[in-house]
């Protein structure tokens, strides 16, 4: 998720400025089950990440098969 924050900046200087402007926040990820039954790893929105959560399967390298 930190890479997603970095991707919001166009330059190193912008990334450093954004990082310095963010208040420190301890992230405690937790597991939830989405409405479609997918298991998710989620973080508190106050952490400031551009996404609230990710499917657990993507965190373990279990990506869907590429289209043929």
Coordinates of N, CA and C in Angstrom, one line a residue:
X1 N 0.8 -1.2 0.0 CA 0.0 0.0 0.0 C 0.9 1.3 0.0
X2 N 2.0 1.2 0.6 CA 2.9 2.3 0.5 C 3.3 2.7 -0.9
X3 N 3.4 1.7 -1.7 CA 3.7 2.0 -3.1 C 2.6 2.8 -3.8
X4 N 1.4 2.5 -3.4 CA 0.3 3.3 -4.0 C 0.4 4.7 -3.6
X5 N 0.8 4.9 -2.3 CA 1.0 6.3 -1.9 C 2.1 7.0 -2.7
X6 N 3.2 6.3 -2.9 CA 4.3 6.9 -3.7 C 3.8 7.2 -5.1
X7 N 3.0 6.3 -5.7 CA 2.5 6.5 -7.1 C 1.7 7.8 -7.2
X8 N 1.2 8.3 -6.1 CA 0.4 9.6 -6.2 C 1.3 10.8 -6.5
X9 N 2.6 10.6 -6.3 CA 3.6 11.7 -6.5 C 4.3 11.6 -7.8
X10 N 4.5 12.8 -8.5 CA 5.2 12.8 -9.8 C 6.7 12.8 -9.6
X11 N 7.2 13.3 -8.5 CA 8.6 13.4 -8.3 C 9.0 12.9 -6.9
X12 N 10.3 12.7 -6.7 CA 10.8 12.3 -5.4 C 10.5 13.5 -4.4
X13 N 10.7 14.7 -4.8 CA 10.4 15.8 -4.0 C 9.0 15.9 -3.5
X14 N 8.1 15.6 -4.4 CA 6.6 15.6 -4.1 C 6.3 14.4 -3.1
X15 N 7.0 13.3 -3.3 CA 6.7 12.1 -2.4 C 7.3 12.4 -1.0
X16 N 8.4 13.0 -0.9 CA 9.0 13.4 0.4 C 8.1 14.4 1.1
X17 N 7.7 15.4 0.3 CA 6.8 16.4 0.9 C 5.5 15.8 1.4
X18 N 4.9 14.9 0.7 CA 3.7 14.3 1.1 C 3.9 13.4 2.3
X19 N 5.0 12.7 2.4 CA 5.3 11.9 3.5 C 5.5 12.7 4.8
X20 N 6.2 13.8 4.6 CA 6.4 14.7 5.8 C 5.1 15.3 6.3
X21 N 4.1 15.5 5.4 CA 2.9 16.1 5.7 C 1.9 15.2 6.4
X22 N 2.1 13.9 6.2 CA 1.2 12.9 6.8 C 1.5 12.7 8.3
X23 N 0.5 12.7 9.1 CA 0.6 12.4 10.5 C 0.9 10.9 10.7
X24 N 1.8 10.6 11.7 CA 2.0 9.2 11.9 C 0.8 8.5 12.4
X25 N 0.6 7.2 11.9 CA -0.6 6.5 12.2 C -0.2 5.0 12.3
X26 N -0.5 4.3 13.4 CA -0.1 2.9 13.5 C -1.3 2.1 12.8
X27 N -0.9 1.3 11.8 CA -1.9 0.5 11.0 C -2.0 -0.9 11.7
X28 N -3.3 -1.2 11.9 CA -3.6 -2.6 12.4 C -4.5 -3.2 11.4
X29 N -4.0 -3.9 10.4 CA -4.9 -4.6 9.5 C -5.8 -5.6 10.1
X30 N -7.0 -5.8 9.6 CA -7.9 -6.8 10.1 C -8.5 -7.5 8.9
X31 N -9.1 -8.7 9.1 CA -9.8 -9.4 8.1 C -11.2 -9.2 8.2
X32 N -11.8 -9.0 7.0 CA -13.3 -8.9 6.8 C -13.7 -9.8 5.7
X33 N -15.0 -10.1 5.6 CA -15.6 -10.8 4.5 C -16.5 -9.8 3.8
X34 N -16.2 -9.6 2.5 CA -17.0 -8.7 1.7 C -18.3 -9.3 1.4
X35 N -19.2 -8.4 0.8 CA -20.6 -8.9 0.5 C -20.6 -10.1 -0.5
X36 N -19.6 -10.1 -1.3 CA -19.5 -11.2 -2.3 C -18.8 -12.5 -1.8
X37 N -18.5 -12.5 -0.5 CA -17.9 -13.6 0.2 C -16.4 -13.6 0.1
X38 N -15.8 -12.6 -0.5 CA -14.3 -12.6 -0.7 C -13.7 -12.1 0.6
X39 N -12.6 -12.8 1.1 CA -11.9 -12.4 2.3 C -11.0 -11.3 2.0
X40 N -11.1 -10.2 2.8 CA -10.3 -9.0 2.6 C -9.4 -8.7 3.8
X41 N -8.3 -8.1 3.5 CA -7.5 -7.5 4.5 C -7.7 -6.0 4.4
X42 N -8.2 -5.4 5.5 CA -8.6 -4.0 5.4 C -7.8 -3.2 6.5
X43 N -7.7 -1.9 6.3 CA -7.0 -1.0 7.2 C -8.0 0.2 7.5
X44 N -7.8 0.8 8.6 CA -8.6 1.9 9.0 C -8.4 3.1 8.0
X45 N -9.5 3.7 7.5 CA -9.4 4.8 6.6 C -8.5 6.0 7.1
X46 N -8.4 6.1 8.4 CA -7.6 7.2 8.9 C -6.1 7.0 8.6
X47 N -5.7 5.8 8.2 CA -4.3 5.5 7.8 C -3.9 6.3 6.6
X48 N -4.9 6.8 5.8 CA -4.6 7.7 4.7 C -4.2 7.0 3.4
X49 N -4.4 5.6 3.3 CA -4.1 4.9 2.1 C -5.2 5.2 1.1
X50 N -4.8 5.1 -0.3 CA -5.8 5.4 -1.3 C -6.8 4.2 -1.4
X51 N -6.6 3.1 -0.9 CA -7.5 2.0 -0.9 C -7.7 1.5 0.6
X52 N -8.9 1.0 0.9 CA -9.2 0.6 2.2 C -8.8 -0.8 2.5
X53 N -8.8 -1.7 1.4 CA -8.4 -3.0 1.6 C -8.1 -3.7 0.3
X54 N -7.5 -4.9 0.5 CA -7.2 -5.8 -0.6 C -7.7 -7.2 -0.4
X55 N -8.0 -7.9 -1.5 CA -8.4 -9.3 -1.3 C -7.2 -10.1 -0.8
X56 N -7.5 -11.0 0.1 CA -6.4 -11.8 0.7 C -5.7 -12.6 -0.4
X57 N -6.4 -13.1 -1.4 CA -5.8 -13.9 -2.4 C -4.7 -13.2 -3.2
X58 N -4.8 -11.8 -3.3 CA -3.8 -11.1 -4.0 C -2.5 -10.9 -3.2
X59 N -2.7 -11.0 -1.9 CA -1.5 -10.8 -1.0 C -0.7 -12.1 -0.9
X60 N -1.3 -13.2 -1.3 CA -0.6 -14.5 -1.3 C -0.2 -15.0 -2.7
X61 N -0.3 -14.1 -3.7 CA 0.2 -14.4 -5.0 C -0.8 -15.3 -5.8
X62 N -2.1 -15.3 -5.3 CA -3.1 -16.2 -6.0 C -4.0 -15.3 -6.9
X63 N -3.3 -14.8 -7.9 CA -4.0 -13.9 -8.8 C -4.9 -14.7 -9.8
X64 N -6.0 -14.1 -10.3 CA -6.8 -14.8 -11.3 C -6.0 -15.2 -12.5
X65 N -6.3 -16.2 -13.2 CA -5.6 -16.6 -14.4 C -5.8 -15.5 -15.5
X66 N -4.7 -15.3 -16.2 CA -4.8 -14.3 -17.3 C -5.7 -14.8 -18.4
X67 N -6.4 -13.8 -19.1 CA -7.3 -14.2 -20.2 C -6.5 -14.8 -21.3
X68 N -7.1 -15.8 -22.0 CA -6.4 -16.5 -23.1 C -6.6 -15.7 -24.4

